[in-house]
């Protein structure tokens, strides 16, 4: 927004037709005096002579102002409206010796005393509002406080919001208007088009034949509050898609208006969207607005019984919802209008009653139930959980016969953003952007940068589209089969770490931890984002994808329009990080066993031990991993007392073991083709659970095998788990069958005394 800081007189001429120092009140005009800091309005109390302030506007809230020149200086008398015999005056002056004193009080008197009844009204460019100061105390402006108006202070030289005031004529606008901005360097005529999006924009010119989406029905309530409704039956919407059905007039000279919401007419960089400025300056043209009356004859109002319904006037293709209207020069007929098709409802009936076009919808029970059941069938990430109260309520409603109750429950279910299923630890997902125009693109790792690829639901997706989740507190980390970790990605090389490629090759707590939240625009979708910018930056942004698959950046803001979308589905898919254990045979102290590897570091689950082969000969020496995580691309042996499956979760800051001389090969990230005898595969055979020479074939991804070649099986030595068996030097002895003392062969030796190779051995 263009800011003007010089030529104050010229600026204020645009506002009030004169400079602030020459503020000229209009005879007979009633003014509201409103505090900029808290929007309270000054009023004259009925049983007190001390001015007070409150949000509500009553008849006692208006004042008239008249000027008086004293020694070439313009001062003002301020009267309660309707009684020019009373004057606002200094009931208690600031200390004459301390200009910072907080003892000044403003009240009302019935006598004129220029020493106490004259005030300066001066525009303050620092606050973009007026200071009202008593004669002789230029740095002691009115201050809004709980006990009354007064409390003068010069600590900040009147630059505080509570020392700043809007002085606004009583505004009464009732009728039909076009709304235009006073700027000259941009498009200025406001219009809505709910068929495109919920955003009010500005056009360069009004259409030659005025259409209803450029016309606004304006009515005035108390407190200078305007209710504004477009001819399409929609309110003003600013660029955050938030509606503004009412506007509080903060200042007006009777021709131009500045609103407390600080409405700004956006330029081309903002696509001419209506925007909000929290600290707007009403001396700037693009914050000022004018209202031009429109002939209200031949207005036909639309009365529709549901919020989502609307009607189209076939002659002009104009649309109008409830509260909207059309300009029609001749009496229309029902055949001139077509009602929109709305989910849950049968085709609407249209009737004309005088100047009212009535559009009535009735529920379609069959359609309502079908849509409700379709919604209930949606489960998984992004949707309400199985035990969500809204899911239970919808299931109960759909079993009944009350269509309205079903629709209410369905809307509550679809709008439930607090009990949805979020991504889970260790599970794998395909992440797909959902675009408003109907396009879908899935996220895929590519070496030159994370990419969004147009998706055909019938086509199988590559493994590079799979992301494995690790939940860290209330944040989420996503590892890819490529061995990389997802980061946010923007639209420029310097937007994020690693040259904005959208991934890092190792875990980085700053950039790899994502915020994930329910998307407010699309049922079943999430928004997710992470840190962007350089090392010093703390800003975050959601992933925002354009309709062409490029990336945008806009902070943690949600987008779902014709160009950009922050809505993503997280579709759960299978990934080989869930380990199923097999019973171990003839390995003392080991009950269940499996092999594993992964292209990313993984956390060792609770109750599981991990080993690598540090040496091999006629037996494999197993060395325990004592760190919390297994390194990427390392084959390991996992053991467990239980046969329950475990999920291997990507490590995210956990201590990763250092492994050297590992004799285990791996198939991390992809199936591995092995030739006959190329290595040893863990399996059960004549020697129990051991490594057996492999046959030609393919080893599934994320498994491990023993390197080398040979003809004989290789048993595993887990150290001192079994005394007298695994410590026997002779390989034949180590492989010999085990018998209990009664002579029966045992598959697994537990604690006790056994016979092996004709000798007694003790299992501890």
XYZ file of C-alpha atoms in Angstrom:
764
model
C 0.000 0.000 0.000
C 1.383 3.381 -0.956
C 2.180 5.530 2.050
C 2.385 9.320 1.805
C 4.344 11.077 4.489
C 4.717 14.612 3.151
C 2.458 17.480 2.089
C 0.056 16.982 4.990
C -2.221 19.747 3.830
C -2.676 18.109 0.449
C -3.329 14.760 2.099
C -6.048 16.071 4.337
C -7.627 18.038 1.555
C -8.383 14.603 0.052
C -10.142 13.707 3.307
C -11.995 16.718 4.638
C -11.479 19.435 2.072
C -9.105 21.360 4.342
C -5.956 20.859 6.371
C -6.213 19.370 9.839
C -5.194 22.665 11.406
C -8.096 24.294 9.575
C -10.617 21.624 10.449
C -13.963 23.132 9.506
C -17.091 21.578 10.982
C -20.343 21.666 9.063
C -23.145 23.675 10.613
C -25.801 21.499 12.155
C -23.863 18.284 11.520
C -23.788 15.798 14.354
C -20.446 14.106 14.946
C -19.349 10.926 16.638
C -16.044 11.188 18.489
C -14.554 7.701 18.521
C -11.300 6.570 20.150
C -8.950 4.899 17.688
C -7.425 2.709 20.410
C -10.528 0.901 21.630
C -13.318 2.129 19.311
C -15.242 3.524 22.271
C -17.527 6.443 21.491
C -17.674 9.541 23.711
C -21.078 10.367 25.206
C -22.679 12.777 27.670
C -23.866 10.884 30.768
C -27.359 11.648 31.950
C -26.496 12.064 35.619
C -22.935 13.286 35.416
C -21.046 16.176 33.905
C -17.915 14.060 33.230
C -17.683 12.733 29.671
C -17.601 8.955 29.376
C -16.962 6.467 26.539
C -18.636 3.224 25.571
C -19.098 0.908 22.576
C -22.805 1.596 22.236
C -24.009 4.686 20.385
C -27.027 6.540 21.714
C -28.475 9.993 21.178
C -26.054 11.195 23.849
C -23.122 10.099 21.678
C -23.382 12.931 19.160
C -21.798 16.358 19.323
C -21.865 19.548 17.290
C -18.701 21.534 16.741
C -18.285 25.240 16.013
C -15.093 27.158 15.359
C -13.758 30.348 16.917
C -10.593 32.205 15.897
C -8.566 33.641 18.735
C -5.433 35.613 17.861
C -5.326 34.014 14.394
C -5.566 30.517 15.837
C -8.652 28.390 15.152
C -10.187 26.753 18.190
C -13.453 24.872 18.612
C -16.419 24.726 20.926
C -17.780 21.182 21.340
C -21.455 20.927 22.313
C -23.589 17.936 23.184
C -25.795 17.547 20.110
C -29.130 19.303 20.460
C -28.021 21.705 23.168
C -25.689 24.458 22.009
C -25.951 26.108 25.445
C -23.696 23.460 26.939
C -19.963 23.239 26.372
C -17.371 20.536 26.718
C -14.746 22.026 29.016
C -11.805 21.358 31.321
C -13.315 20.408 34.659
C -9.868 19.786 36.064
C -6.800 21.055 34.258
C -3.437 19.388 34.033
C -0.901 20.468 36.553
C 0.467 23.851 35.606
C 3.923 22.771 36.718
C 3.924 19.260 35.284
C 2.694 18.826 31.756
C 2.853 15.048 32.255
C 0.255 15.090 35.016
C -2.561 12.534 34.710
C -5.175 14.638 36.440
C -6.945 16.334 33.522
C -10.700 15.704 33.230
C -13.163 16.640 30.487
C -16.748 17.476 31.332
C -19.779 19.506 30.294
C -20.728 22.922 31.635
C -23.598 25.329 31.049
C -21.439 28.434 30.878
C -19.041 29.659 28.227
C -15.526 30.296 29.435
C -12.955 30.500 26.661
C -10.199 29.635 29.087
C -11.690 26.175 29.594
C -14.121 25.621 26.685
C -11.863 26.079 23.661
C -10.133 23.124 22.046
C -7.674 22.510 19.251
C -8.432 19.716 16.795
C -5.243 18.727 14.945
C -4.483 15.789 12.709
C -1.627 13.590 13.921
C 0.248 11.982 11.022
C 1.790 9.403 13.358
C -1.576 7.949 14.370
C -3.644 8.959 11.314
C -6.284 10.378 13.638
C -7.012 13.611 15.501
C -5.725 14.956 18.789
C -8.151 17.082 20.794
C -6.169 19.398 23.076
C -7.268 22.150 25.472
C -6.247 25.708 24.742
C -2.798 26.181 26.190
C -1.904 22.483 26.417
C -0.973 21.421 22.877
C 0.668 18.132 23.923
C -2.170 16.976 26.181
C -4.746 15.224 24.015
C -7.987 13.657 25.171
C -7.352 10.163 26.441
C -9.938 7.386 26.686
C -9.982 5.817 30.158
C -12.422 3.900 32.310
C -13.293 6.802 34.621
C -13.944 9.336 31.926
C -12.356 11.367 29.155
C -9.189 13.133 30.199
C -5.968 11.625 31.554
C -3.651 13.951 29.619
C -0.088 12.845 29.098
C 2.831 13.987 26.954
C 4.933 10.883 27.497
C 4.470 9.811 23.867
C 3.526 13.254 22.513
C -0.073 12.219 21.802
C 1.020 9.328 19.583
C -0.842 6.645 21.504
C -3.999 5.133 19.964
C -5.973 5.980 23.114
C -4.977 9.632 22.633
C -6.198 9.570 19.025
C -9.731 10.233 17.805
C -11.896 9.883 14.743
C -14.386 12.739 14.411
C -17.071 11.461 12.095
C -20.338 12.942 10.892
C -23.371 10.800 11.565
C -23.523 8.590 8.502
C -26.854 7.519 7.053
C -26.707 5.420 3.878
C -29.838 3.506 2.957
C -30.291 2.321 -0.598
C -28.451 0.787 -3.537
C -24.950 1.960 -4.420
C -21.816 1.223 -6.377
C -18.720 1.357 -4.157
C -15.555 2.911 -5.502
C -12.091 3.550 -4.139
C -10.583 7.029 -4.470
C -7.169 5.821 -5.685
C -6.139 6.693 -9.247
C -3.366 4.149 -9.762
C -5.420 0.945 -9.732
C -8.808 -0.605 -10.430
C -11.358 0.792 -8.026
C -14.951 -0.446 -8.586
C -15.858 -3.240 -6.173
C -17.672 -6.349 -7.319
C -18.339 -9.932 -6.232
C -18.534 -13.116 -8.249
C -19.414 -16.056 -6.022
C -19.175 -18.362 -9.022
C -15.393 -17.835 -8.941
C -14.449 -17.466 -5.292
C -15.318 -15.686 -2.080
C -13.234 -12.593 -2.731
C -14.279 -9.032 -3.464
C -12.212 -7.491 -6.235
C -12.047 -4.178 -8.044
C -12.667 -3.600 -11.745
C -11.293 -0.754 -13.817
C -14.730 0.342 -14.999
C -18.338 -0.420 -14.248
C -20.103 -2.427 -16.957
C -22.047 -0.315 -19.453
C -25.224 -2.097 -18.456
C -24.900 -2.306 -14.707
C -25.104 -5.866 -13.377
C -26.130 -6.867 -9.895
C -22.698 -8.072 -8.792
C -21.441 -4.449 -8.998
C -24.315 -3.070 -6.913
C -24.504 -3.079 -3.118
C -27.522 -2.766 -0.867
C -26.420 -0.572 2.049
C -28.357 0.101 5.233
C -27.239 2.042 8.295
C -27.586 0.941 11.881
C -26.603 2.884 14.978
C -22.948 3.554 15.781
C -22.270 4.430 12.134
C -22.407 0.753 11.221
C -23.238 -0.054 7.605
C -24.700 -3.389 6.542
C -23.491 -4.165 3.025
C -24.863 -6.890 0.745
C -24.000 -7.418 -2.896
C -26.642 -7.884 -5.593
C -25.586 -11.517 -5.739
C -26.650 -11.848 -2.094
C -23.076 -11.963 -0.777
C -21.217 -9.646 1.621
C -17.829 -8.070 1.119
C -14.960 -10.556 1.336
C -11.363 -9.547 1.951
C -8.383 -11.490 0.634
C -8.402 -13.921 3.556
C -11.849 -15.121 2.406
C -13.370 -13.625 5.574
C -16.697 -11.881 5.110
C -17.459 -8.307 6.093
C -21.254 -8.067 6.232
C -20.993 -4.880 8.305
C -18.618 -1.929 8.175
C -17.890 0.529 10.978
C -17.362 4.041 9.651
C -14.257 5.331 11.384
C -14.172 8.666 9.552
C -16.145 10.435 6.872
C -16.445 13.948 5.534
C -19.887 13.053 4.197
C -18.486 12.171 0.765
C -15.564 9.872 1.381
C -15.485 7.093 3.944
C -12.761 5.343 5.902
C -13.691 2.186 7.820
C -12.469 0.842 11.136
C -11.465 -2.358 9.324
C -9.099 -0.198 7.228
C -10.301 -1.530 3.877
C -7.683 -1.175 1.188
C -8.150 -1.476 -2.563
C -5.459 -3.921 -3.635
C -3.250 -3.255 -6.625
C -2.275 -5.598 -9.440
C 0.204 -7.384 -7.176
C -2.746 -8.454 -5.046
C -4.918 -9.234 -8.045
C -7.104 -6.233 -7.153
C -8.466 -8.011 -4.078
C -10.114 -6.145 -1.247
C -7.617 -6.294 1.619
C -7.397 -5.295 5.283
C -4.752 -3.160 6.954
C -4.576 -3.359 10.730
C -3.040 0.093 11.000
C -4.422 1.798 7.936
C -4.020 5.495 7.246
C -7.203 7.212 6.090
C -5.196 10.000 4.480
C -4.173 7.481 1.805
C -6.461 7.332 -1.208
C -6.619 3.551 -1.488
C -8.130 3.409 2.010
C -10.938 5.823 1.112
C -14.275 4.897 -0.423
C -17.208 6.604 -2.112
C -20.805 5.430 -2.547
C -22.703 6.370 -5.721
C -26.514 5.894 -5.570
C -28.166 3.540 -8.059
C -31.767 3.938 -9.197
C -33.695 1.448 -7.084
C -36.790 1.318 -9.262
C -37.536 -2.037 -10.884
C -35.653 -3.944 -8.159
C -36.674 -7.583 -7.790
C -35.461 -9.151 -4.552
C -34.515 -12.814 -4.239
C -35.921 -14.759 -1.297
C -34.363 -18.223 -1.016
C -35.016 -20.645 1.826
C -31.496 -22.158 1.980
C -28.052 -20.614 2.185
C -26.517 -22.531 -0.708
C -29.333 -21.961 -3.179
C -29.427 -19.298 -5.856
C -31.215 -18.370 -9.041
C -29.936 -17.269 -12.449
C -31.702 -14.655 -14.578
C -31.477 -16.122 -18.086
C -31.558 -12.788 -19.947
C -28.276 -11.598 -18.406
C -26.854 -14.734 -16.719
C -26.784 -12.796 -13.443
C -26.966 -14.845 -10.247
C -28.463 -14.007 -6.879
C -28.687 -15.782 -3.529
C -31.072 -14.974 -0.730
C -30.941 -11.223 -0.123
C -29.709 -10.526 -3.627
C -31.606 -8.706 -6.337
C -31.971 -8.026 -10.053
C -32.661 -4.830 -12.009
C -35.442 -5.786 -14.427
C -37.223 -3.127 -16.482
C -40.287 -5.241 -17.334
C -42.288 -7.669 -15.270
C -40.412 -10.986 -15.288
C -41.894 -14.446 -15.605
C -40.973 -17.630 -13.762
C -39.604 -19.038 -16.999
C -36.939 -16.287 -16.936
C -35.208 -17.907 -13.943
C -33.324 -21.127 -13.338
C -32.628 -22.359 -9.811
C -29.255 -23.933 -9.085
C -28.881 -27.617 -8.307
C -27.855 -28.058 -4.678
C -26.626 -31.184 -2.927
C -29.235 -32.833 -0.677
C -32.134 -31.028 -2.364
C -34.701 -31.735 -5.044
C -34.958 -29.232 -7.929
C -36.182 -25.918 -6.504
C -39.479 -24.263 -7.339
C -39.440 -20.609 -8.436
C -42.367 -18.229 -7.993
C -42.865 -14.477 -8.282
C -44.790 -12.552 -5.642
C -44.831 -8.849 -6.437
C -41.196 -7.733 -6.473
C -40.010 -10.884 -4.737
C -38.562 -13.834 -6.609
C -39.081 -16.800 -4.293
C -36.851 -19.858 -4.580
C -37.860 -22.836 -2.479
C -35.849 -26.039 -1.989
C -37.007 -29.313 -0.407
C -34.754 -32.128 0.790
C -34.171 -35.164 -1.403
C -34.142 -37.927 1.204
C -32.553 -40.535 -1.057
C -29.762 -38.148 -2.053
C -29.247 -37.030 1.535
C -28.815 -40.590 2.759
C -26.531 -41.497 -0.109
C -24.243 -38.535 0.557
C -24.231 -39.266 4.281
C -23.302 -42.907 3.735
C -20.598 -41.929 1.267
C -19.134 -39.583 3.871
C -19.273 -42.251 6.581
C -17.383 -44.611 4.291
C -14.436 -42.233 4.212
C -11.861 -43.201 6.807
C -8.190 -42.704 7.390
C -5.974 -39.655 7.618
C -7.868 -36.378 7.317
C -11.269 -37.833 8.244
C -12.969 -38.007 11.663
C -11.752 -40.995 13.641
C -13.811 -44.131 14.159
C -14.835 -42.984 17.642
C -15.412 -39.318 16.745
C -18.654 -37.973 18.189
C -19.591 -36.476 14.825
C -19.225 -39.862 13.114
C -21.431 -41.506 15.728
C -24.004 -38.736 15.441
C -24.140 -39.019 11.656
C -24.491 -42.788 11.768
C -27.392 -42.377 14.186
C -29.059 -39.664 12.082
C -28.777 -41.546 8.800
C -30.612 -44.479 10.346
C -33.630 -42.217 10.852
C -36.057 -40.406 8.564
C -35.393 -36.743 9.403
C -33.610 -35.300 6.360
C -32.832 -32.000 8.088
C -31.244 -33.847 11.006
C -29.138 -35.926 8.626
C -27.923 -32.820 6.783
C -27.096 -31.080 10.069
C -25.123 -34.122 11.243
C -23.426 -34.460 7.853
C -22.306 -30.830 7.852
C -20.995 -31.207 11.399
C -19.138 -34.351 10.335
C -17.544 -32.656 7.325
C -16.620 -29.586 9.351
C -15.139 -31.557 12.233
C -11.500 -30.450 12.341
C -10.728 -31.439 15.931
C -11.161 -35.227 15.949
C -9.633 -36.198 12.622
C -7.137 -38.953 12.048
C -3.587 -37.596 11.710
C -0.540 -39.333 10.167
C 0.827 -42.109 12.377
C 4.285 -43.141 13.455
C 5.908 -45.524 11.000
C 3.089 -45.552 8.475
C 3.700 -44.743 4.825
C 1.718 -42.265 2.747
C 1.284 -40.937 -0.749
C 0.804 -37.180 -0.429
C -1.480 -35.667 -3.081
C -2.381 -32.031 -3.667
C -6.069 -31.456 -4.419
C -6.754 -28.479 -6.668
C -10.016 -26.563 -6.891
C -10.203 -27.029 -10.642
C -10.235 -30.799 -10.144
C -6.611 -31.603 -10.834
C -4.539 -33.819 -8.534
C -0.761 -34.036 -8.234
C 1.214 -36.448 -6.087
C 4.446 -35.543 -4.328
C 7.512 -37.334 -5.635
C 11.161 -37.317 -4.695
C 13.430 -36.323 -7.574
C 17.119 -35.665 -7.267
C 16.755 -32.180 -8.723
C 13.900 -31.352 -6.337
C 10.672 -32.609 -4.789
C 8.059 -32.435 -7.546
C 4.299 -32.513 -7.952
C 3.274 -34.957 -10.698
C -0.156 -35.048 -12.357
C -1.963 -38.105 -11.036
C -4.014 -40.683 -12.874
C -5.829 -42.752 -10.255
C -5.633 -45.832 -12.457
C -1.845 -45.707 -12.780
C 0.499 -47.302 -10.236
C 2.682 -44.812 -8.438
C 6.477 -45.136 -8.153
C 8.151 -45.870 -4.826
C 9.516 -42.292 -4.883
C 5.966 -41.168 -4.099
C 5.984 -42.952 -0.737
C 6.815 -41.023 2.418
C 7.267 -42.739 5.777
C 6.157 -40.798 8.842
C 7.805 -40.307 12.209
C 5.827 -38.297 14.787
C 8.014 -36.116 16.995
C 5.919 -34.530 19.724
C 3.246 -32.576 17.882
C 5.350 -32.373 14.701
C 5.913 -34.797 11.836
C 8.944 -36.007 9.887
C 8.680 -37.682 6.477
C 11.440 -39.914 5.086
C 11.506 -41.161 1.518
C 12.654 -44.475 0.054
C 15.461 -42.472 -1.547
C 16.946 -42.086 1.931
C 16.106 -38.392 2.084
C 13.985 -36.309 4.438
C 11.254 -34.017 3.187
C 11.603 -30.247 3.636
C 9.330 -27.402 2.598
C 9.813 -26.094 -0.924
C 9.006 -22.646 -2.331
C 9.408 -20.963 -5.694
C 12.994 -19.695 -5.580
C 16.409 -21.258 -5.048
C 16.985 -19.393 -1.807
C 13.593 -20.125 -0.281
C 14.748 -23.075 1.817
C 17.753 -25.162 2.736
C 19.597 -27.400 0.225
C 18.973 -24.872 -2.567
C 15.213 -25.263 -2.128
C 15.201 -28.847 -3.429
C 12.543 -29.913 -0.962
C 14.661 -32.520 0.803
C 17.817 -33.071 2.831
C 20.069 -36.118 2.709
C 20.212 -36.338 6.495
C 17.859 -35.371 9.299
C 17.790 -31.689 10.243
C 15.518 -30.773 13.153
C 15.036 -27.218 11.862
C 13.880 -28.081 8.364
C 12.505 -31.643 8.501
C 9.867 -31.189 11.215
C 6.451 -30.349 9.772
C 3.344 -28.721 11.157
C 0.293 -30.698 10.035
C -3.251 -29.376 10.472
C -6.761 -29.965 9.196
C -7.407 -28.111 5.967
C -10.407 -25.805 6.400
C -11.447 -25.879 2.744
C -11.559 -29.522 1.641
C -13.114 -32.417 3.561
C -10.522 -35.104 4.276
C -7.529 -32.904 3.461
C -4.648 -31.634 5.564
C -2.319 -28.676 5.240
C 1.322 -29.168 6.108
C 4.388 -26.983 6.180
C 7.771 -26.404 7.733
C 10.546 -23.876 8.131
C 11.554 -21.861 5.124
C 14.313 -19.326 4.527
C 17.856 -19.208 5.843
C 19.348 -20.434 9.098
C 18.319 -17.308 11.015
C 14.738 -17.364 9.770
C 11.954 -18.636 12.011
C 9.145 -18.291 9.465
C 7.154 -21.289 8.298
C 4.951 -21.898 5.302
C 2.468 -24.510 4.210
C 3.161 -26.320 0.982
C 1.215 -24.356 -1.643
C 0.940 -25.830 -5.131
C -0.287 -24.025 -8.238
C -2.490 -25.570 -10.913
C 0.630 -26.143 -13.031
C 2.492 -27.958 -10.247
C 4.844 -25.161 -9.225
C 5.287 -24.000 -5.644
C 4.312 -20.782 -3.885
C 5.034 -19.342 -0.441
C 2.693 -17.461 1.881
C 3.255 -18.492 5.503
C 0.892 -20.777 7.379
C -2.069 -19.572 5.323
C -4.547 -21.842 3.576
C -5.274 -21.471 -0.123
C -7.889 -23.128 -2.277
C -8.672 -21.043 -5.334
C -8.336 -21.264 -9.101
C -4.569 -20.870 -8.951
C -3.258 -22.284 -5.658
C -4.034 -25.005 -3.158
C -2.707 -25.964 0.267
C -5.057 -28.981 0.518
C -3.422 -32.438 0.586
C -4.620 -35.978 1.076
C -2.448 -38.477 2.961
C -3.257 -41.878 1.478
C -1.892 -44.773 3.503
C 0.105 -47.296 1.445
C 2.165 -50.360 2.279
C 5.913 -50.113 2.742
C 8.335 -52.887 3.801
C 9.156 -51.439 7.216
C 6.772 -53.710 9.117
C 8.768 -56.724 10.274
C 7.229 -60.129 10.844
C 9.355 -62.430 13.002
C 9.901 -66.144 12.445
C 10.521 -68.684 15.204
C 14.231 -69.323 15.689
C 15.312 -72.982 15.700
C 18.390 -74.302 17.543
C 19.522 -70.798 18.591
C 19.719 -70.645 22.329
C 18.391 -67.414 23.854
C 16.788 -66.318 20.578
C 13.090 -66.968 20.204
C 12.176 -64.992 17.082
C 14.345 -63.601 14.328
C 14.200 -61.511 11.122
C 16.446 -59.572 8.775
C 16.101 -55.886 7.955
C 17.614 -52.917 6.165
C 16.308 -49.521 5.046
C 17.503 -46.598 2.936
C 17.127 -44.321 5.973
C 18.192 -44.702 9.589
C 15.558 -46.481 11.697
C 14.790 -46.648 15.403
C 15.224 -50.010 17.128
C 11.776 -50.810 18.591
C 11.228 -51.533 22.261
C 11.660 -55.257 22.981
C 13.788 -55.790 19.868
C 17.544 -56.301 19.667
C 19.572 -55.566 16.557
C 22.809 -57.264 15.499
C 25.236 -57.116 12.623
C 27.762 -59.782 11.547
C 31.198 -58.568 12.523
C 33.002 -61.695 11.306
C 32.228 -64.958 9.617
C 33.902 -68.253 8.961
C 32.274 -71.517 9.714
C 29.963 -69.484 11.907
C 28.778 -65.874 11.924
C 29.760 -63.716 14.875
C 26.799 -61.544 15.877
C 27.599 -58.155 17.415
C 24.855 -56.272 19.231
C 24.035 -52.683 18.265
C 23.939 -50.622 21.437
C 22.724 -47.331 19.916
C 19.071 -46.314 19.540
C 19.008 -46.448 15.740
C 20.246 -48.577 12.859
C 22.224 -46.741 10.167
C 20.815 -46.366 6.671
C 21.748 -49.027 4.084
C 23.039 -51.545 6.643
C 21.777 -55.102 6.873
C 20.934 -56.253 10.387
C 19.462 -59.203 12.248
C 16.551 -58.417 14.565
C 15.544 -60.646 17.467
C 12.528 -60.541 19.749
C 11.054 -62.541 22.575
C 7.636 -62.009 20.947
C 6.421 -63.034 17.532
C 4.442 -59.768 17.227
C 5.268 -57.683 14.167
C 7.060 -54.373 14.695
C 7.254 -51.236 12.587
C 10.635 -49.698 11.864
C 10.279 -45.921 12.169
C 12.613 -43.410 10.484
C 15.102 -41.977 12.966
C 14.791 -38.268 13.663
C 17.654 -37.194 15.892
C 18.097 -40.500 17.741
C 21.684 -41.718 18.167
C 22.625 -43.834 15.145
C 25.079 -46.698 15.568
C 28.458 -46.724 13.839
C 28.983 -50.049 12.065
C 32.245 -51.125 10.448
C 33.068 -54.399 8.763
C 29.483 -55.570 8.516
C 29.328 -58.922 6.707
C 25.632 -58.506 5.971
C 24.527 -57.222 2.601
C 21.237 -55.399 2.169
C 18.385 -54.717 -0.216
C 17.588 -51.300 1.267
C 15.048 -49.462 -0.874
C 14.777 -52.002 -3.737
C 14.597 -55.720 -4.473
C 18.038 -57.239 -4.996
C 18.772 -59.920 -7.613
C 21.129 -62.638 -6.381
C 22.695 -65.443 -8.360
C 22.921 -68.966 -7.027
C 25.571 -69.179 -4.296
C 26.188 -65.415 -4.329
C 25.351 -65.115 -0.668
C 23.574 -66.711 2.240
C 19.905 -66.276 3.083
C 18.550 -66.608 6.608
C 16.208 -69.566 6.820
C 15.317 -72.822 8.555
C 16.955 -76.039 7.428
C 18.958 -79.007 8.583
C 21.006 -76.826 10.891
C 17.970 -75.079 12.323
C 17.800 -71.302 11.800
C 21.009 -70.372 10.001
C 22.393 -68.762 6.855
C 22.008 -71.106 3.878
C 23.567 -70.685 0.422
C 21.117 -68.727 -1.682
C 19.456 -69.869 -4.830
C 19.096 -67.623 -7.854
C 16.289 -65.152 -7.317
C 15.253 -61.821 -5.920
C 15.605 -60.710 -2.324
C 12.684 -58.429 -1.336
C 13.529 -54.848 -0.493
C 14.557 -53.840 3.009
C 15.983 -57.277 3.878
C 19.502 -58.505 4.672
C 21.657 -61.464 3.607
C 25.103 -62.776 4.504
C 27.883 -61.935 2.084
C 30.096 -64.650 0.598
C 29.577 -67.959 -1.155
C 29.890 -71.601 -0.274
C 28.159 -74.929 0.000
C 27.515 -75.271 3.708
C 25.180 -73.497 6.084
C 26.617 -70.956 8.524
C 25.188 -70.859 12.019
C 25.029 -67.707 14.140
C 27.119 -67.139 17.225
C 25.361 -64.661 19.525
C 28.187 -64.771 22.063
C 27.579 -66.068 25.586
C 23.878 -66.692 25.287
C 24.588 -70.468 25.359
C 27.488 -71.814 27.393
C 29.182 -74.947 26.024
C 27.402 -74.880 22.660
C 28.236 -71.683 20.803
C 31.644 -71.687 22.408
C 32.620 -75.090 20.976
C 35.369 -74.460 18.500
C 34.669 -77.376 16.157
C 32.072 -76.382 13.563
C 30.654 -79.933 13.515
C 30.113 -79.781 17.240
C 28.407 -76.407 16.969
C 26.024 -77.804 14.377
C 25.333 -81.121 16.109
C 21.772 -81.834 17.233
C 20.829 -81.293 20.884
C 19.098 -83.888 23.086
C 17.603 -83.686 26.547
C 18.646 -86.144 29.244
C 15.866 -88.570 28.248
C 17.290 -88.794 24.720
C 14.702 -86.705 22.923
C 15.957 -84.217 20.344
C 15.056 -80.608 21.131
C 14.605 -77.823 18.601
C 15.401 -75.041 21.038
C 17.483 -75.397 24.131
C 16.265 -73.525 27.164
C 17.950 -73.251 30.567
C 19.182 -76.623 31.814
C 21.420 -79.611 31.066
C 21.595 -81.173 27.571
C 23.605 -83.672 25.496
C 25.325 -82.523 22.289
C 27.896 -84.537 20.320
C 27.994 -87.055 23.164
C 28.920 -84.441 25.767
C 26.985 -82.735 28.505
C 26.441 -78.995 28.021
C 24.809 -76.453 30.286
C 22.463 -73.808 28.944
C 22.417 -70.826 31.301
